[in-house]
Coordinates of C-alpha atoms and ligand atoms in Angstrom, one line a residue:
X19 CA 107.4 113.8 106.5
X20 CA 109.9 111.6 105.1
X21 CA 111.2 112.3 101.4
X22 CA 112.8 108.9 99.9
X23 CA 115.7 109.1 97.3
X24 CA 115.8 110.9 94.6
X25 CA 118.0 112.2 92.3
X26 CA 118.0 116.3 93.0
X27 CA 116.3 118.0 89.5
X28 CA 118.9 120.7 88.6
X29 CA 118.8 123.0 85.0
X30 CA 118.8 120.8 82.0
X31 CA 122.4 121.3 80.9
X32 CA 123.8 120.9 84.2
X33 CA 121.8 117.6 84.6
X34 CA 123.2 116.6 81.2
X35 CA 126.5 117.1 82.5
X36 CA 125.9 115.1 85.5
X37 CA 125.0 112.3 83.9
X38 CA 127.8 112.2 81.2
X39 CA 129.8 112.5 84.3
X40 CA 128.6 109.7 86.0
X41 CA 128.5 107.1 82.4
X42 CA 125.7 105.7 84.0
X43 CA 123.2 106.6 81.5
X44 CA 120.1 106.8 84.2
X45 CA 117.6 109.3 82.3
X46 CA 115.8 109.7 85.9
X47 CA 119.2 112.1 87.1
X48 CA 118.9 113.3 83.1
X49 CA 115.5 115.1 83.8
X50 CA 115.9 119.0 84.4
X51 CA 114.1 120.4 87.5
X52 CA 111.1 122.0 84.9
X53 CA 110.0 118.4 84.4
X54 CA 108.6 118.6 87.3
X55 CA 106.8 121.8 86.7
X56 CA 105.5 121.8 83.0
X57 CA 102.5 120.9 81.8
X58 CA 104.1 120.1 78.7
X59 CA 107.5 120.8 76.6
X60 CA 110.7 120.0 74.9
X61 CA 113.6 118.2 76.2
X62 CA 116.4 119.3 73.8
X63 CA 118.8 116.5 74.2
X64 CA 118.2 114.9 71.5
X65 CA 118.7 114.8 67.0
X66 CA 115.2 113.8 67.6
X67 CA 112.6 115.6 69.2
X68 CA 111.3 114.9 72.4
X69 CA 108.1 116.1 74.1
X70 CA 107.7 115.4 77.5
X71 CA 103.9 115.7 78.4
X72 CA 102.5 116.1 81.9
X73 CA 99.3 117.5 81.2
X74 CA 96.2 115.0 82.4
X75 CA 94.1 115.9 79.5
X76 CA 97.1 115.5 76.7
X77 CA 98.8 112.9 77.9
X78 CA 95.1 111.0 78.0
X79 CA 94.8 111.7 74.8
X80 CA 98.1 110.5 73.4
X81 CA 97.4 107.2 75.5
X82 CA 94.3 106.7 74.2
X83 CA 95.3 107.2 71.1
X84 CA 92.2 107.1 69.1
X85 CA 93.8 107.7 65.5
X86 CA 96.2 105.3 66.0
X87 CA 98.9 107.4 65.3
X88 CA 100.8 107.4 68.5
X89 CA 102.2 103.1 68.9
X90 CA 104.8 102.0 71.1
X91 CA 108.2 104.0 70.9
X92 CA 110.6 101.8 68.3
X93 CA 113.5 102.3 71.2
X94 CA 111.3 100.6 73.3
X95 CA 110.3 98.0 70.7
X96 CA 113.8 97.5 69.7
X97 CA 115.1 96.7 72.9
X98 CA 112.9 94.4 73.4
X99 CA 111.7 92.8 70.5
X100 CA 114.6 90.1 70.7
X101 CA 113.0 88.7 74.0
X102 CA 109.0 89.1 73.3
X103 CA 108.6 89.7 69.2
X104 CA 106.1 91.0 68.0
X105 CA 103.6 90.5 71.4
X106 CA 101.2 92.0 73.5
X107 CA 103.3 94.5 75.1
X108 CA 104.8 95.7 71.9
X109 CA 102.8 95.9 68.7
X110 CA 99.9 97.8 67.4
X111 CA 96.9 97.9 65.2
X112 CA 95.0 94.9 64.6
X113 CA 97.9 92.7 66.0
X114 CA 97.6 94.2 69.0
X115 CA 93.9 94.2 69.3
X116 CA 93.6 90.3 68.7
X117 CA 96.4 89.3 71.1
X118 CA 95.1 91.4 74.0
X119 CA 91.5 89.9 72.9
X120 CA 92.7 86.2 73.4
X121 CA 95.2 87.2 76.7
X122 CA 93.4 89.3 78.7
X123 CA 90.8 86.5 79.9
X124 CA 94.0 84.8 81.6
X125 CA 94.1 87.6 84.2
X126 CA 90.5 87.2 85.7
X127 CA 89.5 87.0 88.7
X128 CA 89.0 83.7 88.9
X129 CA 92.2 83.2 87.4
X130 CA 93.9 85.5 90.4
X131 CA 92.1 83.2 93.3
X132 CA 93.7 80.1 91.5
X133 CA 97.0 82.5 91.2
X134 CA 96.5 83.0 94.8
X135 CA 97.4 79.4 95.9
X136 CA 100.7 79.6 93.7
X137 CA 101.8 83.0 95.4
X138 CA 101.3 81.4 98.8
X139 CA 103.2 78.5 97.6
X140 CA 106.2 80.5 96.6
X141 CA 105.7 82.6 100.0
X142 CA 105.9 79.1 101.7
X143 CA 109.5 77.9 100.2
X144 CA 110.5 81.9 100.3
X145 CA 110.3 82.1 104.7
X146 CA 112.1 79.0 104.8
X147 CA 115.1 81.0 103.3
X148 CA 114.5 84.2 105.2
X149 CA 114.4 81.9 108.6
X150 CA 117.5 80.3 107.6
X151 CA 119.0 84.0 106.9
X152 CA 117.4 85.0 110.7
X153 CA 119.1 82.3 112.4
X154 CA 122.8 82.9 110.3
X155 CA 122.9 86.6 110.2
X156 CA 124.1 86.8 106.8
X157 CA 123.4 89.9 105.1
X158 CA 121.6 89.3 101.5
X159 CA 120.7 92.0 98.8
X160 CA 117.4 92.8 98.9
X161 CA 117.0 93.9 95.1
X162 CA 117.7 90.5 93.8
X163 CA 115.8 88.8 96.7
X164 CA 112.6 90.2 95.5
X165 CA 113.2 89.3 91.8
X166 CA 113.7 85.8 93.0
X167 CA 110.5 86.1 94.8
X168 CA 108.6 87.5 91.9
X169 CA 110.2 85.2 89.7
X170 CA 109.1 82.0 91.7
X171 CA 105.3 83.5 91.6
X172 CA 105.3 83.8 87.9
X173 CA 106.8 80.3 87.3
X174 CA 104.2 79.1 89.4
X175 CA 101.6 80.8 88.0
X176 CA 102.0 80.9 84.4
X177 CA 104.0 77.5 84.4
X178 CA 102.8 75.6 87.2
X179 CA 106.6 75.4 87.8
X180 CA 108.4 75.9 90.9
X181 CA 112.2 78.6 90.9
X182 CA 113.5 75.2 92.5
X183 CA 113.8 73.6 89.1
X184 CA 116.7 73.4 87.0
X185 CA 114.8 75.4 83.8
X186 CA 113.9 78.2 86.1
X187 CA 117.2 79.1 87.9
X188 CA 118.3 78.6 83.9
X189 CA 115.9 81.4 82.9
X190 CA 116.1 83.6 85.7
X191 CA 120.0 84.4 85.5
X192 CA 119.8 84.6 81.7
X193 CA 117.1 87.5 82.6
X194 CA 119.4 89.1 85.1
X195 CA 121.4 89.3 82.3
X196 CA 119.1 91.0 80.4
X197 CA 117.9 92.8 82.8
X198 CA 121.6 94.3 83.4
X199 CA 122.0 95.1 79.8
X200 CA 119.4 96.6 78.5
X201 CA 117.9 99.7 80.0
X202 CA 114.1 100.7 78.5
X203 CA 115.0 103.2 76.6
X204 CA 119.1 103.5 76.4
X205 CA 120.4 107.3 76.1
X206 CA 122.9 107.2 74.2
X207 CA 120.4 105.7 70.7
X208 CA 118.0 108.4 72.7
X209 CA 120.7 111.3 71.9
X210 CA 122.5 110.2 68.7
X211 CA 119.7 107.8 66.9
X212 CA 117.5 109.1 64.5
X213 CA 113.8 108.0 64.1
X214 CA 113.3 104.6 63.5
X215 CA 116.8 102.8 63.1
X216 CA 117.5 99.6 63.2
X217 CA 118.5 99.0 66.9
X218 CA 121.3 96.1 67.1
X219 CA 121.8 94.8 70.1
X220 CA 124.4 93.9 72.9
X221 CA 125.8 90.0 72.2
X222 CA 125.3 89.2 75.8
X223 CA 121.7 90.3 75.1
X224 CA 120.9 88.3 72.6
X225 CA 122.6 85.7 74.1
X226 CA 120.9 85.4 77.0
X227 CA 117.4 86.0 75.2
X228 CA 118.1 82.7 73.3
X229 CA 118.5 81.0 76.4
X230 CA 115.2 81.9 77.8
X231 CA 113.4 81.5 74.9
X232 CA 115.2 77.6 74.5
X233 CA 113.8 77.3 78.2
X234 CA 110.2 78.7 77.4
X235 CA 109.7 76.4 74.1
X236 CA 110.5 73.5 76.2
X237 CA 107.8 74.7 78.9
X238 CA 105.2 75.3 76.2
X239 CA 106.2 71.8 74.6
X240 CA 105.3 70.0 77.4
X241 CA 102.3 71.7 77.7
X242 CA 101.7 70.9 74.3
X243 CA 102.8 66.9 74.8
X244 CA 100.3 66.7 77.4
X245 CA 97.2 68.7 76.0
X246 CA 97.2 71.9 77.5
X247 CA 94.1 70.8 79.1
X248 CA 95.8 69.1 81.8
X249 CA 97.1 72.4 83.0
X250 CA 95.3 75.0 85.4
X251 CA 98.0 77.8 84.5
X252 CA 98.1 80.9 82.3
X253 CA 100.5 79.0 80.0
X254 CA 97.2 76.4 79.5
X255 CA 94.8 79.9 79.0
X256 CA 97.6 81.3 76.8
X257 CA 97.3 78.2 74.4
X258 CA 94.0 77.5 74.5
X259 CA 93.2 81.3 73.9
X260 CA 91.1 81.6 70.5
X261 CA 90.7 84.5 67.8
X262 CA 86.9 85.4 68.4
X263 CA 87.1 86.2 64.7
X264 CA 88.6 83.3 62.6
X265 CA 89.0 80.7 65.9
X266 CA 92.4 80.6 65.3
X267 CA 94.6 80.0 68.5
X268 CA 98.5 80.9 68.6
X269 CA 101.5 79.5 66.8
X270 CA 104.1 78.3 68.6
X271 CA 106.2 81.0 67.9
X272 CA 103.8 83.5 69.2
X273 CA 103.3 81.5 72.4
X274 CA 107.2 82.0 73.0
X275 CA 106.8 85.5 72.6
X276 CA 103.6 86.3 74.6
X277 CA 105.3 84.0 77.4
X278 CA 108.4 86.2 77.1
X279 CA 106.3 89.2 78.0
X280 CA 104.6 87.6 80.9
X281 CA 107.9 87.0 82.8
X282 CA 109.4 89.8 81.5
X283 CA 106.2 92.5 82.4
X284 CA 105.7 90.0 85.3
X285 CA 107.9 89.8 87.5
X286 CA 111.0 92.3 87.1
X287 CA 108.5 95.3 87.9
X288 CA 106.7 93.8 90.5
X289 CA 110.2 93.2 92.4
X290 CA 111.5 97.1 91.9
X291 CA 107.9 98.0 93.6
X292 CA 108.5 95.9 96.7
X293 CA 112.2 96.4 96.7
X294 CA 111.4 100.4 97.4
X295 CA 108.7 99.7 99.4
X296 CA 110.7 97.1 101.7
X297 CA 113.5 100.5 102.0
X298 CA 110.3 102.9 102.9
X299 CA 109.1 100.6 105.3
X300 CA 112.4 100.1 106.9
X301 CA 112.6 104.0 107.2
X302 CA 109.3 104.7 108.8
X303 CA 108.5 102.1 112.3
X304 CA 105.1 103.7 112.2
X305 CA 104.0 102.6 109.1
X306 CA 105.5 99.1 109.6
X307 CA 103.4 99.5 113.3
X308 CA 99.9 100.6 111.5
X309 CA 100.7 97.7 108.7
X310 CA 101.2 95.1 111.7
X311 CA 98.1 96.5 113.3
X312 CA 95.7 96.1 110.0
X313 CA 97.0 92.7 109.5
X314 CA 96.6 91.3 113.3
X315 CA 92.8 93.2 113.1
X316 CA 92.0 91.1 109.9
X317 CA 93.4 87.9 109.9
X318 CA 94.6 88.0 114.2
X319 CA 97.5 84.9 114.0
X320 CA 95.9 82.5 111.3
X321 CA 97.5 81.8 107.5
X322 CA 96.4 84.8 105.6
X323 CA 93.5 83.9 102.5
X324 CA 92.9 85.4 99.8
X325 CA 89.7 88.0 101.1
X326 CA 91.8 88.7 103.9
X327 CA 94.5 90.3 101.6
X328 CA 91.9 91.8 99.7
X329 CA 90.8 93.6 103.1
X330 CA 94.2 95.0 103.6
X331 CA 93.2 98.3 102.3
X332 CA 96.3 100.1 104.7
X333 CA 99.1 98.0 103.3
X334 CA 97.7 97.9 99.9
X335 CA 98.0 101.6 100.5
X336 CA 101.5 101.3 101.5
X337 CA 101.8 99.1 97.8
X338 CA 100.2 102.4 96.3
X339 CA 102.2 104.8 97.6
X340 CA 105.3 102.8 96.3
X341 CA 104.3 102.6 92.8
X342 CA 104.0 106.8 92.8
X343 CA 107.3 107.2 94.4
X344 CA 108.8 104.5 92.1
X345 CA 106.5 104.0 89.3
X346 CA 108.7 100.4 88.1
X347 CA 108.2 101.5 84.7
X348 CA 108.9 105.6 85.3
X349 CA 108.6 105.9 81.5
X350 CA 106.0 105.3 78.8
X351 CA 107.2 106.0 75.6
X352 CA 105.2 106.3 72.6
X353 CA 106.2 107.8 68.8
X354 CA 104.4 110.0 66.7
X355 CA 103.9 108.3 63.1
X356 CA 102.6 111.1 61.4
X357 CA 103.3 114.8 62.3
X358 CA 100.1 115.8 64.9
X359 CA 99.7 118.7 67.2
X360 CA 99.4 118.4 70.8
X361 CA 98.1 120.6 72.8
X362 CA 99.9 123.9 71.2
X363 CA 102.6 121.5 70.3
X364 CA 103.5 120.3 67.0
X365 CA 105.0 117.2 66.7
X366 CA 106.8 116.0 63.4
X367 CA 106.9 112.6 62.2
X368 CA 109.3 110.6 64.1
X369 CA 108.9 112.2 67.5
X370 CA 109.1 111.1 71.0
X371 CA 106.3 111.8 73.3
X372 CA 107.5 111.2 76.3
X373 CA 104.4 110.3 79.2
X374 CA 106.3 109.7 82.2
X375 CA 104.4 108.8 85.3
X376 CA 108.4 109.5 87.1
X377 CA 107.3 113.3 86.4
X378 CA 103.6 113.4 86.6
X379 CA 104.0 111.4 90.4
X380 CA 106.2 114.5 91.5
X381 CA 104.3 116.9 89.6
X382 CA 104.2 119.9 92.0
X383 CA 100.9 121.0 90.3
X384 CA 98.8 117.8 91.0
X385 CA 100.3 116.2 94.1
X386 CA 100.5 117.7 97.9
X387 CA 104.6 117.6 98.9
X388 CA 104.8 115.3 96.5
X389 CA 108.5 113.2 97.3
X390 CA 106.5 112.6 100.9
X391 CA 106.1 109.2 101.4
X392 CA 102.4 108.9 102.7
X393 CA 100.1 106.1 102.4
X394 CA 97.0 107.9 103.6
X395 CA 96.9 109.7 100.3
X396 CA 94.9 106.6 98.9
X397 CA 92.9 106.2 101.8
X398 CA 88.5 106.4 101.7
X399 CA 88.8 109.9 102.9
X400 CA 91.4 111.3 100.8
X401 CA 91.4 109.7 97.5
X402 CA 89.0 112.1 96.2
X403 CA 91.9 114.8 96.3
X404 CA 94.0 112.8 93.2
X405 CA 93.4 114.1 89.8
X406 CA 92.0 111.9 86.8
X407 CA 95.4 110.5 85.1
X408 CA 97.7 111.8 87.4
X409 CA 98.4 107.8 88.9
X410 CA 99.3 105.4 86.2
X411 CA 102.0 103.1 87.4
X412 CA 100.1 100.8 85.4
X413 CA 99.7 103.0 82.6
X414 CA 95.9 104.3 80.8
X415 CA 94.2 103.8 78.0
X416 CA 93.4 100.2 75.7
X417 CA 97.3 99.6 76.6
X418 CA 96.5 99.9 80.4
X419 CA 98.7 96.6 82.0
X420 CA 96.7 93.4 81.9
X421 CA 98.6 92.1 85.2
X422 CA 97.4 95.3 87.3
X423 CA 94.9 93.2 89.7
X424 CA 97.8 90.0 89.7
X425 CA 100.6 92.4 90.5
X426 CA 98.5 94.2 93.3
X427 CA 97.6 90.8 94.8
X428 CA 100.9 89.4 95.0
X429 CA 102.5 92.7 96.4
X430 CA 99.9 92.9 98.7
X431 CA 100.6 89.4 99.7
X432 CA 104.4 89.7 99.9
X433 CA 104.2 92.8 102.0
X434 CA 102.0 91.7 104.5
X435 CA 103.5 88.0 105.6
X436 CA 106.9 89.4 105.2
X437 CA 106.3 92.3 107.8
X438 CA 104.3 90.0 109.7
X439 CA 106.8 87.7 110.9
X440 CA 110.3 90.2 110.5
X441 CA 112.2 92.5 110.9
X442 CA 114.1 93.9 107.5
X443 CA 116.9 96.4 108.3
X444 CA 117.9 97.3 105.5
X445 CA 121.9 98.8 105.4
X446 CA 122.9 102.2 104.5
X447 CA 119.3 103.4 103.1
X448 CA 119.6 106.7 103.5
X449 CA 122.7 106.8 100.8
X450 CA 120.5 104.7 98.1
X451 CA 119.7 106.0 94.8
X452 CA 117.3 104.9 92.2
X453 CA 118.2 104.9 88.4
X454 CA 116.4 104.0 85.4
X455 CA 117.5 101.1 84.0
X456 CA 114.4 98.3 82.6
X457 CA 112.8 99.1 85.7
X458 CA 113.7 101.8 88.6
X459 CA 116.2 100.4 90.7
X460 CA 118.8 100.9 93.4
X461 CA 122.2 102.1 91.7
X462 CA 123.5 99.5 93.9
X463 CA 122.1 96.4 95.7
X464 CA 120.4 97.2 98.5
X465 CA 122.3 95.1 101.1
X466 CA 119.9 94.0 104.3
X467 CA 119.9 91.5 107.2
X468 CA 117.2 89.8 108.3
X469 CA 115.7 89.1 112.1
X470 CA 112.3 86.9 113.3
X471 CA 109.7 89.6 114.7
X472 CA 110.3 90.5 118.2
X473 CA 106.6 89.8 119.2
Ligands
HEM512 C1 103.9 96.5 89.9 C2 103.8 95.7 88.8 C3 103.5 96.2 87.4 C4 103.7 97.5 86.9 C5 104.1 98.7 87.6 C6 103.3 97.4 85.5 C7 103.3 98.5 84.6 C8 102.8 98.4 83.3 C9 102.6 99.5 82.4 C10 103.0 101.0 82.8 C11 102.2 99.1 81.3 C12 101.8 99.9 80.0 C13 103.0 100.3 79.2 C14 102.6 101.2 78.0 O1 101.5 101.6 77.9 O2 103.6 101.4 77.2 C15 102.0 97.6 81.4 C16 101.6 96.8 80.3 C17 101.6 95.4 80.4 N1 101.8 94.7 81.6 FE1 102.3 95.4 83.4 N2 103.0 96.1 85.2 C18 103.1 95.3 86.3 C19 102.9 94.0 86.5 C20 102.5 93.1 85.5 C21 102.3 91.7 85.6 C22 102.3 91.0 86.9 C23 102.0 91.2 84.4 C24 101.6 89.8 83.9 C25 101.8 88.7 84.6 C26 102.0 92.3 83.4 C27 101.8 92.3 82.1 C28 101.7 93.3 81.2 C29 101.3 93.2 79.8 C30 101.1 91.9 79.1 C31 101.3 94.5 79.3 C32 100.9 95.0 77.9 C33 99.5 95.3 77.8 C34 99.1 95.8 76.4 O3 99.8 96.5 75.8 O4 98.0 95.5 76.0 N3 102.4 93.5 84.1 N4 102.4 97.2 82.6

């Protein structure tokens, strides 16, 4: 069965060595081969202590969390917190608990069938391109094709604005930016750092933060301008959003943030899953065959709609199957505020715990050949076969990700109309490898032509 990339596990100082070797920084080569094996224990890298934890049962429990002492990691928050603040994706406590009260509402169902119309939209304007790329040959990289794509759907959706305009363009290569710079949790404040320091950050980070957040205040003014009423977006829900408690809605400066964290939760992982799948696909002509299959079955030659995509259990499989091999967020990071014990661990104040669904994915204990790329896994008869909390691309617990049933939709979407009318080769595949940087992504741009499907 074909095993995708991966970086090959060795012992824990060699892998150290590696990666000091290579400057690259990518914790994913970093990870000793026992990582993979462990239920649960120390990786000594660090002046702070780090616990990795594979363990179904702990790990739940650290993600659950039902003390409260276990928040966000303050790497993680610090590398962020100069594009999203204090928002949803970050904070804690009764912050937290009153932003995700107002937000989550955006991401209903109804909400995804109106989303649906904007993700067909961008689709539209995005096979104009690829037909243009058919007919020329030119080769394109298929990394930053998919955040384009992604990028267009969220403008859409949360904006009701298109990645044609001027602002957007604007926002998405100030992102690339970021997204180049900063790396979810960076190793060397991971090695040298202790608990809880203030985290400066890289000038071309903060740079280009400003100029997305210039961008998003003058989205959310015009929404503003015009009562937000007059919008059907999630920028209109965002606004309009209430405290259930005191009726208060959010400030301006909280809109930026939350905002921020849609685009930057939105999109960026979303395009790492389809970017690996795309390079899976491209690898295996019998899954592309049984994809084409499932969609000519369920929707034969006409414009896909939205409960046909939902019916597309095989290539939502395929979507699936992505997310374990590349989980887009390979690390969830949380830090232990008070010393705690878990498991037979004890954890001192200031700790990492390290839940890593990258580990847990390829954990040799819960998953059949588990760097095999296979689909069926997830399908009716088989699915009984995965363990409780041993999937969670999207995370578990209260922090579980809001945009799980979005990001599903719109991959499904994107995966099936892109197979369905070509053929992506994508170039030197099998020497690709996958690093940790926000997201999981190719080392290096994953270079691809483009053809119409030979019917
Ligand atoms: C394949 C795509 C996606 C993946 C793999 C993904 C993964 C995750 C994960 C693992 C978390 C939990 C992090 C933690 O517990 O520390 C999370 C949280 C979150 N995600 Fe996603 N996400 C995806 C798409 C989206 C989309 C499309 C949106 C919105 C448009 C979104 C918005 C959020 C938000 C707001 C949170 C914070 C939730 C909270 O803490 O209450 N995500 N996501």
């Amino acid at each position: 069965m074909y095993e995708p990339p991966r970086p090959t596990a060795l012992a824990a100082i060699v892998s150290l060595l590696r990666v000091a070797a290579r400057g690259d920084g990518d914790l994913l080569s970093l990870l000793p081969s026992k990582a993979y094996r462990v239920d649960a224990g120390w990786l000594g890298y660090s002046r702070r202590s780090i616990l990795l934890v594979n363990e179904p049962e702990l790990l739940r429990d650290v993600l659950t969390d039902p003390l409260g002492i276990f928040p966000k990691n303050d790497l993680m928050v610090g590398a962020l917190e100069p594009l999203v603040g204090n928002s949803i994706f970050v904070s804690s406590g009764t912050v937290w608990r009153r932003q995700r009260q107002m937000i989550e509402p955006s991401f209903s169902h109804m909400r995804l069938s109106k989303a649906f119309a904007a993700m067909t939209g961008a689709l539209d304007d995005y096979e104009t391109r690829l037909d243009e790329l058919a007919v020329s040959g030119g080769q394109f990289s298929l990394d930053l094709a998919m955040s384009h794509l992604t990028a267009d759907v969220i403008c859409r959706t949360v904006f009701s604005t298109s990645l044609r305009s001027q602002t957007a363009i604007d926002v998405f290569e100030a992102f690339t930016v970021f997204e180049r710079t900063c790396a979810q949790v960076e190793l060397r404040r991971l090695i040298f750092d202790p608990p809880f320091n203030d985290i400066p950050q890289h000038a071309a980070v903060i740079d280009a933060c400003e100029r997305i957040r210039k961008h998003l205040g003058d989205l959310v003014d015009t929404h503003l301008a015009d009562g937000a009423s007059q919008w059907d977006d999630i920028a209109a829900e965002i606004i309009t959003a209430r405290d259930v408690e005191t009726g208060a809605g959010f400030t301006r400066k909280e809109l930026l943030d939350q905002l921020g964290v849609m685009f930057l939760a939105g999109h960026e992982t979303t395009a790492s899953a389809l970017t690996w799948a795309f390079l899976m696909i491209g690898m295996q002509p019998q899954v592309l065959q049984r994809m084409r299959e499932e969609i000519a079955t369920i929707a034969g030659e006409d414009p896909l709609t939205l409960e046909q995509v939902r019916r597309l259990t095989y290539v939502k499989n395929v979507f699936r199957e992505s997310l374990r091999l590349y989980p887009p967020i390979p690390f969830i990071p949380r830090v232990a505020t008070e010393p705690a014990k878990i498991g037979r661990y004890e954890v001192k104040r200031g700790a990492m715990i390290m839940i890593a669904p990258w580990t847990i994915h390829r954990h040799k204990k819960y998953w059949r050949s588990p760097n095999a790329f296979d689909p069926d896994r997830f399908s009716p008869e088989r699915e009984h076969e995965i363990l409780p909390s041993t999937y969670l691309p999207f995370g578990l617990g209260p922090r579980v990700c809001v945009g799980a049933g979005f990001a599903t939709l719109e991959a499904t979407a994107i995966l099936a109309r892109l197979v369905r009318r070509y053929d992506i080769t994508v170039h030197d595949a099998a020497r690709v490898r996958p690093i940790a940087r926000l997201t999981i992504r190719p080392e290096r741009q994953l270079m691809c032509t483009v053809r119409r499907r030979a019917s």
